[in-house]
Tab-separated table of C-alpha atoms in Angstrom:
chain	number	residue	atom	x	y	z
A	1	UNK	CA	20.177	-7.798	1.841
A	2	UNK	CA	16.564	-8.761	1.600
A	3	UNK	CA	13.719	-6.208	0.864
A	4	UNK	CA	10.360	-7.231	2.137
A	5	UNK	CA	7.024	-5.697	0.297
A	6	UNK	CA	4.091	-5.591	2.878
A	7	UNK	CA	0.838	-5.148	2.030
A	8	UNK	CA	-1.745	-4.162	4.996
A	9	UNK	CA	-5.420	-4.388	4.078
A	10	UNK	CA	-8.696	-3.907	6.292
A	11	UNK	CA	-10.511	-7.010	7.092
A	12	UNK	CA	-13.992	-7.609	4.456
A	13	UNK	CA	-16.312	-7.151	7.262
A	14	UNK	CA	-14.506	-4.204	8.875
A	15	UNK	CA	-15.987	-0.741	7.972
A	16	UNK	CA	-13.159	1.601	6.240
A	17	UNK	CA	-14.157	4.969	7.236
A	18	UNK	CA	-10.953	6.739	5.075
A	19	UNK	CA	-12.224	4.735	1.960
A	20	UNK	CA	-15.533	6.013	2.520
A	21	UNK	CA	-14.177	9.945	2.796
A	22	UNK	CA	-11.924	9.155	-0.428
A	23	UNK	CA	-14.755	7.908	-2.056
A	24	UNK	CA	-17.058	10.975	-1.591
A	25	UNK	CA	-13.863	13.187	-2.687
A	26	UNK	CA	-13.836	11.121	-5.660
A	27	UNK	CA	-17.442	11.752	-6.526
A	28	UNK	CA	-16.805	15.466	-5.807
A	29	UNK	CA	-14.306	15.716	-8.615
A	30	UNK	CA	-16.622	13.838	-10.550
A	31	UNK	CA	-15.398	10.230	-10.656
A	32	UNK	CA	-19.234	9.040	-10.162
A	33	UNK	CA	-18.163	5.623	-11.467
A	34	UNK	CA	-16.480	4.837	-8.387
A	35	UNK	CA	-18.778	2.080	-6.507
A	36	UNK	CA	-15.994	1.083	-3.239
A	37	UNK	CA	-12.337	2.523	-2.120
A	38	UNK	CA	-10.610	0.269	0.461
A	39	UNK	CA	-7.811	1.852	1.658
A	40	UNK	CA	-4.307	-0.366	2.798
A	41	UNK	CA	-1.262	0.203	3.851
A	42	UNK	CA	1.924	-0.794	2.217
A	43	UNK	CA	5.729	-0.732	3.216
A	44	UNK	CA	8.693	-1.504	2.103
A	45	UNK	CA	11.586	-2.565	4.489
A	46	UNK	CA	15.196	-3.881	3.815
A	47	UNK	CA	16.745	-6.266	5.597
A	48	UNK	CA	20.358	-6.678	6.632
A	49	UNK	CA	20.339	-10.893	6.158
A	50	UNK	CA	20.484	-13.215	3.327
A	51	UNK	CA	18.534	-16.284	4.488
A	52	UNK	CA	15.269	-16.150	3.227
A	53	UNK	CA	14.100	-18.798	5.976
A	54	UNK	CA	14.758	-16.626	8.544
A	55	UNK	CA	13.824	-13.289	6.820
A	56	UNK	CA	9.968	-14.631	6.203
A	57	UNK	CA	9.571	-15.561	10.366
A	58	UNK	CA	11.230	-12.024	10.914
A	59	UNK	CA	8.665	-9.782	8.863
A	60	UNK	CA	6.253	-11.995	9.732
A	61	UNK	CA	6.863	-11.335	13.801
A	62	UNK	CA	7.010	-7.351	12.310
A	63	UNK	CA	3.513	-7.484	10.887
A	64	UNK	CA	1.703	-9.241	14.004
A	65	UNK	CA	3.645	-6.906	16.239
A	66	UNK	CA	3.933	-3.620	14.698
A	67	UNK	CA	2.705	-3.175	11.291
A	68	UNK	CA	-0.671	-4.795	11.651
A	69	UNK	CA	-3.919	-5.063	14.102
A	70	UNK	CA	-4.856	-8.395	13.157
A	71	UNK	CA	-8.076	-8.010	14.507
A	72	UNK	CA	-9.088	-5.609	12.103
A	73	UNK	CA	-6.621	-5.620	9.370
A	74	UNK	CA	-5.003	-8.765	7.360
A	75	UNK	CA	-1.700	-8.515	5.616
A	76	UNK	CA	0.592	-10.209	3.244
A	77	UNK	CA	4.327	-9.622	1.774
A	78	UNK	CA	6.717	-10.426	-0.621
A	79	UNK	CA	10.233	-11.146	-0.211
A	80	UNK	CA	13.351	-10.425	-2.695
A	81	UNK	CA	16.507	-10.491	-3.059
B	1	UNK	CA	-17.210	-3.568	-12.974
B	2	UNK	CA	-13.543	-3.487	-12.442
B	3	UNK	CA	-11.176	-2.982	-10.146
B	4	UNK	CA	-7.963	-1.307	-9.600
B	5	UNK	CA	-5.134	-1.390	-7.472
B	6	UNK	CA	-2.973	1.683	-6.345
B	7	UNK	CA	0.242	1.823	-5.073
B	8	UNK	CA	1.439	5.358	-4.334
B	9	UNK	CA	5.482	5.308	-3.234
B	10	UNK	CA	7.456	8.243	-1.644
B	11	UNK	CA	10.270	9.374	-4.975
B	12	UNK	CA	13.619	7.715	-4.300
B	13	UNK	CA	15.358	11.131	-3.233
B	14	UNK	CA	12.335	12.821	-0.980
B	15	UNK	CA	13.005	11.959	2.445
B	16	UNK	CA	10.026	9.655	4.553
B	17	UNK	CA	10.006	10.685	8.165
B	18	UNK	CA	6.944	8.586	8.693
B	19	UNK	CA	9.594	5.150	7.308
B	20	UNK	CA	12.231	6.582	9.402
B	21	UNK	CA	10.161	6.587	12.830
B	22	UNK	CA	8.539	2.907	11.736
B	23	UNK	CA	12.560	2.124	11.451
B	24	UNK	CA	13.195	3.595	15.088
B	25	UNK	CA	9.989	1.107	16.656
B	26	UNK	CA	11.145	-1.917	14.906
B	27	UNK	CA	14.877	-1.412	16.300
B	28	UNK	CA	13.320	-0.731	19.852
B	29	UNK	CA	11.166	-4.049	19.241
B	30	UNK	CA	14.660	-5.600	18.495
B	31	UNK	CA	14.675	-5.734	15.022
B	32	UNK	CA	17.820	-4.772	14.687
B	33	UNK	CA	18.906	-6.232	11.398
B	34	UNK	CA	16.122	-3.741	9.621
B	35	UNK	CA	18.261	-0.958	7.616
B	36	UNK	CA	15.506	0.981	5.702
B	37	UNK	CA	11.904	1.701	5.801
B	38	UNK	CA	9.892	3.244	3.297
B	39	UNK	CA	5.953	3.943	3.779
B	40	UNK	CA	3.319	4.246	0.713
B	41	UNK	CA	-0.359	4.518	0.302
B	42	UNK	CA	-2.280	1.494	-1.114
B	43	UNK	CA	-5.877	1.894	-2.342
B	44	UNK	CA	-8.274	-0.759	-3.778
B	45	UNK	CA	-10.993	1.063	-6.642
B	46	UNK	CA	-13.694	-0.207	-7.771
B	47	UNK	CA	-15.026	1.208	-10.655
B	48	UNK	CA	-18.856	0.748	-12.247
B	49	UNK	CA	-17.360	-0.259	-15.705
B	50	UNK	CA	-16.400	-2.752	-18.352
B	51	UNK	CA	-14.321	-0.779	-20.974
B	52	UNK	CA	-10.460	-1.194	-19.419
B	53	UNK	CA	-9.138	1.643	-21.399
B	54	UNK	CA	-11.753	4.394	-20.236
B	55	UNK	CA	-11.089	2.727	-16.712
B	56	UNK	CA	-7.114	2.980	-17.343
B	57	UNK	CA	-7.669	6.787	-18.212
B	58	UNK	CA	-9.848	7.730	-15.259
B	59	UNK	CA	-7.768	6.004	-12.626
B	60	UNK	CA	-4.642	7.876	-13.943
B	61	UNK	CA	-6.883	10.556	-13.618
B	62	UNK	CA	-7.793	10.148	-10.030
B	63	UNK	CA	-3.986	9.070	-9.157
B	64	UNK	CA	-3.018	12.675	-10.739
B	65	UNK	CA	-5.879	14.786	-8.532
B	66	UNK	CA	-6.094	13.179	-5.553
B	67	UNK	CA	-4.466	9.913	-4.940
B	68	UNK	CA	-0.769	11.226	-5.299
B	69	UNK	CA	1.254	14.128	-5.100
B	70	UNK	CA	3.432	13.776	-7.920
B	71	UNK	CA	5.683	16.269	-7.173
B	72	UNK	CA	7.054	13.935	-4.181
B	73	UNK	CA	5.320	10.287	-4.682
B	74	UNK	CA	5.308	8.107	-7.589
B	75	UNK	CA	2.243	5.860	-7.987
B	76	UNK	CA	1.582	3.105	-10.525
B	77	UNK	CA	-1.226	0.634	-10.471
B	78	UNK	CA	-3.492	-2.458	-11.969
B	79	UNK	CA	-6.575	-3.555	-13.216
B	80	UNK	CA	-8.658	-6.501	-13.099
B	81	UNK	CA	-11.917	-7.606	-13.994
């Protein structure tokens, strides 16, 4: 059993049009300080194997198909276990 | 300036129907071997300010209003800078 930590971020250049909205919430409930909110995505998935080899090429296959739009969006994880 | 990072996770016992369908793709893109799924929010903060304890407080702040419903999610996060 392996559990994978993935981390799903938008690209620098890429406008984040949530981060924006969660920003002006922020400054509506008075958090003025707030300059920039990026917003990500994050998952954590377990996985039925014990070779770490093979786990890395698998979640890695999971975040170019599934979990991320590499054109826009970069991500990264961390294995355990 | 300094910046925090946010990492809002569904509690252990509340069920995540959102994990659950990302399960049901990843076993129809053959990833069989995956046996759990578990979906959070991740936010990057930037924050116009030097003093890391007023920053510490005000992030816990915003986590508590708006960032997490902490009657079903956990959150936890860092700062840098």
């Amino acid at each position: 059993m392996m559990k994978a930590t993935v981390y799903v971020t938008i690209k620098q250049n890429v406008l984040d049009p949530q981060g924006t909205a969660v920003q002006g919430a922020l400054h509506t409930l008075g958090f003025s300080e707030v300059e920039k909110v990026r917003i990500g995505k994050y998952l954590e998935v377990e996985l039925d194997t014990n070779d770490r080899a093979e786990a890395e090429t698998r979640v890695k296959a999971m975040c170019e198909k599934l979990f991320a739009n590499t054109v826009v969006e970069d991500y990264r994880f961390e294995l355990e276990g």
